[in-house]
Tab-separated table of C-alpha atoms in Angstrom:
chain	number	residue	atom	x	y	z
J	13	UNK	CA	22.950	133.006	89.808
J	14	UNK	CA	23.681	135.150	92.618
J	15	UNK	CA	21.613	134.091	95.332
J	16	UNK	CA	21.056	135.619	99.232
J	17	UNK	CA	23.352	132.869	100.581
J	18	UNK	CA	26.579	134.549	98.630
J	19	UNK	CA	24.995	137.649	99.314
J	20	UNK	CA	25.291	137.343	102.726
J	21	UNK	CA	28.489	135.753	102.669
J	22	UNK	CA	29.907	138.915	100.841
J	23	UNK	CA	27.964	141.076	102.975
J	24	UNK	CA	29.640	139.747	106.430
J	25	UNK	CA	33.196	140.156	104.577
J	26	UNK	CA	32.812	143.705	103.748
J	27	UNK	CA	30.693	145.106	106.423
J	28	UNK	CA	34.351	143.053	108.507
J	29	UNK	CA	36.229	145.153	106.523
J	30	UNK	CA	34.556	148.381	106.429
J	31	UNK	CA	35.319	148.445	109.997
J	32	UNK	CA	39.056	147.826	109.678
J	33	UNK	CA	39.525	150.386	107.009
J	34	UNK	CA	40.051	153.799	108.404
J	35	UNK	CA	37.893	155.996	105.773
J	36	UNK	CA	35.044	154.256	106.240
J	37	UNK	CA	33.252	155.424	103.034
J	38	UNK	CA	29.635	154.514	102.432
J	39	UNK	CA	29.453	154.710	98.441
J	40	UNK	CA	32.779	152.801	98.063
J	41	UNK	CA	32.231	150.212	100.176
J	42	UNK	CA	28.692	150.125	98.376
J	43	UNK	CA	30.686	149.935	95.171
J	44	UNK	CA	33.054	147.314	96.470
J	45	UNK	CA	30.169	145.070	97.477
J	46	UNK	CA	28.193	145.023	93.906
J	47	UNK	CA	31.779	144.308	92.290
J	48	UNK	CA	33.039	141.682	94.707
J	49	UNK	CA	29.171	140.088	93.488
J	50	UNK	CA	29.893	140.768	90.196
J	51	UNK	CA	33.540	138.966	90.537
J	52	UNK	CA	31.449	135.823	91.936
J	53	UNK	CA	29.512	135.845	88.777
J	54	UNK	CA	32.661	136.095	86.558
J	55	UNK	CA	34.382	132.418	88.439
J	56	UNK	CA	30.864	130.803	87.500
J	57	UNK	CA	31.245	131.552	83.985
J	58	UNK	CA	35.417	130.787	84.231
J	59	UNK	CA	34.280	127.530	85.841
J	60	UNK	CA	32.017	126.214	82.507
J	61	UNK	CA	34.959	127.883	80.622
J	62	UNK	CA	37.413	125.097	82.354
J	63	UNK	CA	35.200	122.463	80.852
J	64	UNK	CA	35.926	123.456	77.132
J	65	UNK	CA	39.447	124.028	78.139
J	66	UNK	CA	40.140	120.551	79.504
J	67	UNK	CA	38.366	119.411	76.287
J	68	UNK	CA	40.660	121.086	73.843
J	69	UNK	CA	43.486	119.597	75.489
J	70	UNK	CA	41.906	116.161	75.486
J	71	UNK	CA	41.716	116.863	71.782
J	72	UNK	CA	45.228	117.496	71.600
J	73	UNK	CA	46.286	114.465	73.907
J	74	UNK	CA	44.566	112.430	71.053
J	75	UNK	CA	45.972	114.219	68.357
J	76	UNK	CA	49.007	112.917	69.552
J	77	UNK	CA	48.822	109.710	70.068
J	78	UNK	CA	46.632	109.137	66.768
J	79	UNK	CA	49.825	110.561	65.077
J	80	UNK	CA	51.795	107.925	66.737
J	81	UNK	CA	49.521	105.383	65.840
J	82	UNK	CA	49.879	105.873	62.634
J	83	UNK	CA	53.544	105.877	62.888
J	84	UNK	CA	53.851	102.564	64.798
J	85	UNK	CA	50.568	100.953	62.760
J	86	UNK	CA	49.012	100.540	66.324
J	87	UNK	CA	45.178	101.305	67.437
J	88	UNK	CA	43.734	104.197	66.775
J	89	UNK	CA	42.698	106.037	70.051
J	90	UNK	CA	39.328	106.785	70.814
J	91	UNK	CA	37.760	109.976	70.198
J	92	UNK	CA	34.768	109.604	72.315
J	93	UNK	CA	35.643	112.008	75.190
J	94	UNK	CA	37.031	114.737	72.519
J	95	UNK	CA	33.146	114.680	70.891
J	96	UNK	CA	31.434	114.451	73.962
J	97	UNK	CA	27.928	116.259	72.577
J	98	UNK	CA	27.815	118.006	76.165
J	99	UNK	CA	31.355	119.802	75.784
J	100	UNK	CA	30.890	120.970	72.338
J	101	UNK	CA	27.749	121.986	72.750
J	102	UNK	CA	28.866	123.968	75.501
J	103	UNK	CA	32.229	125.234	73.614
J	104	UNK	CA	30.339	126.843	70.627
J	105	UNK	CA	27.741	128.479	73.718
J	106	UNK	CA	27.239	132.176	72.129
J	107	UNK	CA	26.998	133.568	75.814
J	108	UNK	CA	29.525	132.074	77.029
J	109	UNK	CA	31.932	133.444	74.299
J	110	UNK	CA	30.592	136.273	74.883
J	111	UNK	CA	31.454	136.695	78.396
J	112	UNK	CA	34.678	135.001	78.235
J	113	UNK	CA	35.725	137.714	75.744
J	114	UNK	CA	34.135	140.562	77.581
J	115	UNK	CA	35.617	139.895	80.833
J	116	UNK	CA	38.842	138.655	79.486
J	117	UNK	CA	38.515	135.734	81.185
J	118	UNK	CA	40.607	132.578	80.104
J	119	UNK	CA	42.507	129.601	81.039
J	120	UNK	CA	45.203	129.973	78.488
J	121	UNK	CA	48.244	130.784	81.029
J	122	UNK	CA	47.079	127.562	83.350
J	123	UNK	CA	48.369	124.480	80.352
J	124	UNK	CA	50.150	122.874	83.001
J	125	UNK	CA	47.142	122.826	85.476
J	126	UNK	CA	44.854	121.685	82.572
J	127	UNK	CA	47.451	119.169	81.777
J	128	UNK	CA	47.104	118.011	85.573
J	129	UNK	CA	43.644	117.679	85.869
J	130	UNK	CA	43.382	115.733	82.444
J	131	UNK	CA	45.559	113.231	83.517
J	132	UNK	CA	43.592	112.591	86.861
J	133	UNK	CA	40.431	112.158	84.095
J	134	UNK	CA	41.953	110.050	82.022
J	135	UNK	CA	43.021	107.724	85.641
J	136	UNK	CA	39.715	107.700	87.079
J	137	UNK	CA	36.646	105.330	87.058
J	138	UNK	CA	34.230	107.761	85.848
J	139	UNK	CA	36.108	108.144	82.491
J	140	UNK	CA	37.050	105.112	82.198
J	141	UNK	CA	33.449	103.528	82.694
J	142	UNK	CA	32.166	106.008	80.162
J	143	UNK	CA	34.733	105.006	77.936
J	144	UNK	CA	33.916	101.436	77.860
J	145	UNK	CA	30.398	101.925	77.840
J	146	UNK	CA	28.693	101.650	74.892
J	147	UNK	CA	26.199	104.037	74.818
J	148	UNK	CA	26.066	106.954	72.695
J	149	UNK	CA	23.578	109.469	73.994
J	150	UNK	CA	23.610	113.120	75.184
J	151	UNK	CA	22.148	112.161	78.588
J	152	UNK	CA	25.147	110.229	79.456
J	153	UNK	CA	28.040	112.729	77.648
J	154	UNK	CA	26.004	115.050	80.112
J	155	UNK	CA	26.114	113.387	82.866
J	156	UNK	CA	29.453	112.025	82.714
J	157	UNK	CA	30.839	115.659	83.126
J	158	UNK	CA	28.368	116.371	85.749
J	159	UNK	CA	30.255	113.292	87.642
J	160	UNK	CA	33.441	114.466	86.554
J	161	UNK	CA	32.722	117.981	87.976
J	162	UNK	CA	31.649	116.549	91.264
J	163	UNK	CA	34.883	114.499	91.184
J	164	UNK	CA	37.691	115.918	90.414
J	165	UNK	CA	36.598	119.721	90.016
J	166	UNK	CA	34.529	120.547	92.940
J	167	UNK	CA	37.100	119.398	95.596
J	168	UNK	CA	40.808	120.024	94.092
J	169	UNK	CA	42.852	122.173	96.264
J	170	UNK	CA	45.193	122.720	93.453
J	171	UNK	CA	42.192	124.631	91.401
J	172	UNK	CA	41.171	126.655	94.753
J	173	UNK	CA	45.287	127.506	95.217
J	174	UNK	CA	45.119	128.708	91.539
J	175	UNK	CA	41.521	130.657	91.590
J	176	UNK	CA	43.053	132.317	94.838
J	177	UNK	CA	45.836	133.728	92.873
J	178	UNK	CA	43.575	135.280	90.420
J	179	UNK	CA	41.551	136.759	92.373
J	180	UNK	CA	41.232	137.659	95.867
J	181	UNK	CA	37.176	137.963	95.726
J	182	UNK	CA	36.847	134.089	94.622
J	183	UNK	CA	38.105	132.653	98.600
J	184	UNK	CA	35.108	131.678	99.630
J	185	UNK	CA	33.034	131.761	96.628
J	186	UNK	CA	33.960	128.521	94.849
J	187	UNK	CA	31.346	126.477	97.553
J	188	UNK	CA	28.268	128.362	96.261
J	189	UNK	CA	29.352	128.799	92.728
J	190	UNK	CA	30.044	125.090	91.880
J	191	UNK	CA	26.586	124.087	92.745
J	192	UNK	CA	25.368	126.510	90.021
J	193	UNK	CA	27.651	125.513	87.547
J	194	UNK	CA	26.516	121.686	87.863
J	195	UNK	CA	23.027	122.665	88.166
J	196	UNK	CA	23.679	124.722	84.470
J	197	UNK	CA	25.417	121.058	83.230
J	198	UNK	CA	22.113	119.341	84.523
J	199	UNK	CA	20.232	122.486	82.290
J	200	UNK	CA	21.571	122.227	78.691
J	201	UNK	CA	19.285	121.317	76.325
J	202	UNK	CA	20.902	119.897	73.291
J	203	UNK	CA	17.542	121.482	71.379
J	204	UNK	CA	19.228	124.911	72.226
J	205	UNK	CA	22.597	124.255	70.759
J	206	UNK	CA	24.296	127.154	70.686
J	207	UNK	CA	21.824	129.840	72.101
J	208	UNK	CA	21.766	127.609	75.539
J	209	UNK	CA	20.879	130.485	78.183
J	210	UNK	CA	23.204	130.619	81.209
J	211	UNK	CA	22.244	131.461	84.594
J	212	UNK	CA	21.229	135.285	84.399
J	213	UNK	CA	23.668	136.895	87.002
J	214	UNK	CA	20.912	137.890	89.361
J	215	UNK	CA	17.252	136.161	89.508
J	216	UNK	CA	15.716	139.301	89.111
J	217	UNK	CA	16.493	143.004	90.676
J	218	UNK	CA	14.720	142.202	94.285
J	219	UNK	CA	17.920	140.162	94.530
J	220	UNK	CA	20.183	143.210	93.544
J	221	UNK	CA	18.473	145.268	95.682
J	222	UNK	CA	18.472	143.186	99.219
J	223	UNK	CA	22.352	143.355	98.624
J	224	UNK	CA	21.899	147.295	98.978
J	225	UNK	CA	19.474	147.785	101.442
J	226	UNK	CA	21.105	144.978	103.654
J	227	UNK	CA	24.873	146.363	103.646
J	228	UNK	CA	23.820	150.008	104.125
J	229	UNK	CA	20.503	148.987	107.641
J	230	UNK	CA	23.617	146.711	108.232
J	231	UNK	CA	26.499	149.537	108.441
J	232	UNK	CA	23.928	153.123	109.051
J	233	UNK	CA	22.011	151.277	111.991
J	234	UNK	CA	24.696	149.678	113.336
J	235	UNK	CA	24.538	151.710	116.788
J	236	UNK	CA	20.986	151.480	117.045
J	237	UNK	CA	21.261	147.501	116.144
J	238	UNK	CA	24.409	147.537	119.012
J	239	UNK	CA	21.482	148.737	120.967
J	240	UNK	CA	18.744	145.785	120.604
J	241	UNK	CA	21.756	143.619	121.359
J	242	UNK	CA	22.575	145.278	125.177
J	243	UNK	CA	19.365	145.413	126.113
J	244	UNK	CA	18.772	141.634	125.383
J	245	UNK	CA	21.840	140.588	127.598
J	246	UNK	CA	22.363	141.677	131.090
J	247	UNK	CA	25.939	142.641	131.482
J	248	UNK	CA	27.436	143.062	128.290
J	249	UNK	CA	30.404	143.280	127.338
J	250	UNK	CA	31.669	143.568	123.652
J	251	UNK	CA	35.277	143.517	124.689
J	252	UNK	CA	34.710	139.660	125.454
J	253	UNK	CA	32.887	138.743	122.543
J	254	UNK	CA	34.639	137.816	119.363
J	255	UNK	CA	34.228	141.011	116.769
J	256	UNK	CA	33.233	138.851	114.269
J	257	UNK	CA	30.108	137.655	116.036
J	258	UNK	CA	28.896	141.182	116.632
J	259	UNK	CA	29.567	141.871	113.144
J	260	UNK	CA	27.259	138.551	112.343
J	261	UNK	CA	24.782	139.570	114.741
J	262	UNK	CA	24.487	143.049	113.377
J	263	UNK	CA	23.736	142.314	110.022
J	264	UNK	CA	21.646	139.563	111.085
J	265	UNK	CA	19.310	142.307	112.912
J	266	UNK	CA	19.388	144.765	110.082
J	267	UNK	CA	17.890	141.657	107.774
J	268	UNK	CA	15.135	141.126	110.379
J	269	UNK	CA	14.187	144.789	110.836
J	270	UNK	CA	14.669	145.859	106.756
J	271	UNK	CA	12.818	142.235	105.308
J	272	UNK	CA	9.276	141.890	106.517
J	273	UNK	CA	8.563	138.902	103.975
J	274	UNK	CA	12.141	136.935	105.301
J	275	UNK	CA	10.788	134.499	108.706
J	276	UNK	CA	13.076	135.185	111.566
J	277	UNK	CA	13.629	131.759	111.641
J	278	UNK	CA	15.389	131.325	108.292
J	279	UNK	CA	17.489	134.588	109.317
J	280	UNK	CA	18.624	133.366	112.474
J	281	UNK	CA	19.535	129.658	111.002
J	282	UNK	CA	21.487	131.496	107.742
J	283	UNK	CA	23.350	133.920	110.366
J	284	UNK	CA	23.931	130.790	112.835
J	285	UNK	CA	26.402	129.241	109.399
J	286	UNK	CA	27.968	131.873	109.047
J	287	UNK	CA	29.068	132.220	112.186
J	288	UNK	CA	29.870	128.290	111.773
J	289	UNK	CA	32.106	129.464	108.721
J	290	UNK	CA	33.501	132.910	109.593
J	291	UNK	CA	33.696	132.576	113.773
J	292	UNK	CA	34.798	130.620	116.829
J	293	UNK	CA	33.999	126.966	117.341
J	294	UNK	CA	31.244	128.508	120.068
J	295	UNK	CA	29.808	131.094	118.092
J	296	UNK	CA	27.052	129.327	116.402
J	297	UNK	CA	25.019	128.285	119.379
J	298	UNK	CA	25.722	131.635	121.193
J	299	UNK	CA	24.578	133.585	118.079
J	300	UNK	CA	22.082	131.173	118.185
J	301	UNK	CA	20.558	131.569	121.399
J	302	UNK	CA	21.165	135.455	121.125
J	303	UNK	CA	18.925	136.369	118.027
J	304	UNK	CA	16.323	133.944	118.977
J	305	UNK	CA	16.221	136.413	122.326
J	306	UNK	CA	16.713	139.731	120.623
J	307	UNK	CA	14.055	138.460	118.188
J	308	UNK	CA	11.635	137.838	120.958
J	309	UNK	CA	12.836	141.106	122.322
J	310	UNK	CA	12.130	143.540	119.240
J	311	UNK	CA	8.851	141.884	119.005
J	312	UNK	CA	7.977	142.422	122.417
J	313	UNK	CA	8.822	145.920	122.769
J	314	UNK	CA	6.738	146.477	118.762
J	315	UNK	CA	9.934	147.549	117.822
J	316	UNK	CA	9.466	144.577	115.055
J	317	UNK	CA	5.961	143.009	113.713
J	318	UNK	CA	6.765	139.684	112.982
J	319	UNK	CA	5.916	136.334	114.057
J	320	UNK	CA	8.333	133.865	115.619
J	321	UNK	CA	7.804	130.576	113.469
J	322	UNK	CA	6.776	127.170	114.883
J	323	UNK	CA	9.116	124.269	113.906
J	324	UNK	CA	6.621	123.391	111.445
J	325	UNK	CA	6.638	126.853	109.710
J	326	UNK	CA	10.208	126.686	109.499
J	327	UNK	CA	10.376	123.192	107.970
J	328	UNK	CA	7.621	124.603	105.568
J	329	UNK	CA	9.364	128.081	104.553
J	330	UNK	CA	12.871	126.258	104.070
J	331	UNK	CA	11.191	123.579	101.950
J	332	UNK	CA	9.861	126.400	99.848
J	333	UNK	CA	13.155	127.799	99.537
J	334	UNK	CA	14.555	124.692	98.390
J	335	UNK	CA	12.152	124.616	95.655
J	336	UNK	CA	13.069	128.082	94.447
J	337	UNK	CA	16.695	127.357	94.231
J	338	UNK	CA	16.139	124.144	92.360
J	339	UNK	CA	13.750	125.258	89.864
């Protein structure tokens, strides 16, 4: 589930920080780094985990007003939603009980949130569309959460407030994280039932390892990388750049020298958001314009042996990616 794009999110934060903190200690910030990852693994499983929690309180909204239908010898509400073959499937999931327990993770001291966000459900069109229709199939108890997800769970301040307060790793995680949690929704296989597999937390241990070997060519080359920069740019002068975008630009290097297989051209476009996300409104096309030159420069000097892409490479190698990330 961890992919390079949160890797190199993390990356930028910490290599930030390992600058602002005075020890400056290699194997802890090392440490810090594979935990922070690991914390970004533990909101993807607390995420699927707020599914089954918003359907046990369903279940309990309609507990309630069956027992006062009963009273007042009104309708019976329905209990469509509360056996939604999706949800339960996913509530009896061995791994994710598993996790949940391991990690301690729950939503049991958030009932008023849960509350919340099952009365915005119960008020919008999605439900209440699935509610009236009369189909009965997984597909659509599948997809209707997938919908709801995108809805009301993807974009809710309130949740992002509340994730913020539980953890200080998860600020800029929740982007990435929800599109593996609906791209899990769009996996289950009611054929697995309870055994469903979850998104491993890393693809495989190449994954693990660029994490490594990025942060430390990132922070142990960093004067030599400082270097490549100067002599690209007549002039310079780091006291009128914005820290951040050295920081960017650093780690941005350290990818292109450590990762022969990664084109410069996907490096420079991934390093270019960032700098979207993380710097001034400017920074993007001056980071831009800057690794494109240092790029050129490195290779020029056979300081680094590889290619700069044509467009149509590019287009090619980030269509490849695409299909990577989607299979």
């Amino acid at each position: 589930m961890i992919n390079r794009e949160l890797i190199r999110i993390k990356i930028v934060q910490l290599t930030y920080a390992y600058y602002q903190n005075g020890s400056r200690n290699m194997d802890n910030a090392e440490k810090e780094l594979m935990f922070s990852l690991s914390k970004a693994y533990d909101l993807y499983i607390l995420l699927l985990a707020l599914i089954v929690a918003i359907t046990k309180e369903m279940r309990h909204r309609t507990e309630i007003m069956a027992n006062r239908a009963e009273r007042e010898g009104t309708e019976m509400p329905s209990e469509k939603f509360i056996n939604n073959k999706f949800a339960e499937q996913l509530e009896i999931n061995k791994p994710l009980k598993e996790i949940l327990e391991s990690q301690k993770l729950t939503w049991d001291n958030d009932v008023e949130f849960i509350k919340r966000l099952c009365i915005n459900i119960e008020q919008s069109q999605i439900y209440k569309d699935y509610m009236a229709d009369e189909e009965d199939s997984y597909e659509a108890d599948r997809e209707v959460w997938r919908k709801l997800y995108k809805a009301l769970i993807q974009d809710n301040n309130d949740l992002e407030s509340l994730l913020e307060e539980k953890s200080l790793y998860w600020n800029d995680d929740k982007t990435v994280v929800d599109t593996f949690v609906l791209k899990t929704i769009k996996r289950f296989d009611p054929k697995a039932k309870a055994k469903q597999e979850l998104l491993p937390e890393y693809k495989d241990e190449e994954d693990r390892e660029f994490a490594r070997k990025l942060f430390r060519a990132a922070i142990l080359n960093a004067d030599q990388y400082q270097r490549y920069m100067s002599e690209t740019s007549r002039n310079w002068d780091f006291s009128r750049l914005a820290y951040m975008d050295i920081i960017i630009m650093q780690i941005a290097i350290a990818e292109m020298m450590t990762f022969p297989n990664i084109p410069v051209s996907v490096t420079i476009n991934e390093y270019v958001e960032l700098a979207k996300l993380y710097s001034t409104l400017k920074s993007g096309g001056y980071i831009n314009g800057m690794l494109d030159a240092i790029a050129r420069h490195l290779i020029k000097t056979g300081k680094m042996f590889k290619p700069m892409a044509t467009d149509k490479d590019d287009a090619a190698e980030e269509g490849q990616e695409q299909e990577q990330e989607s299979n």
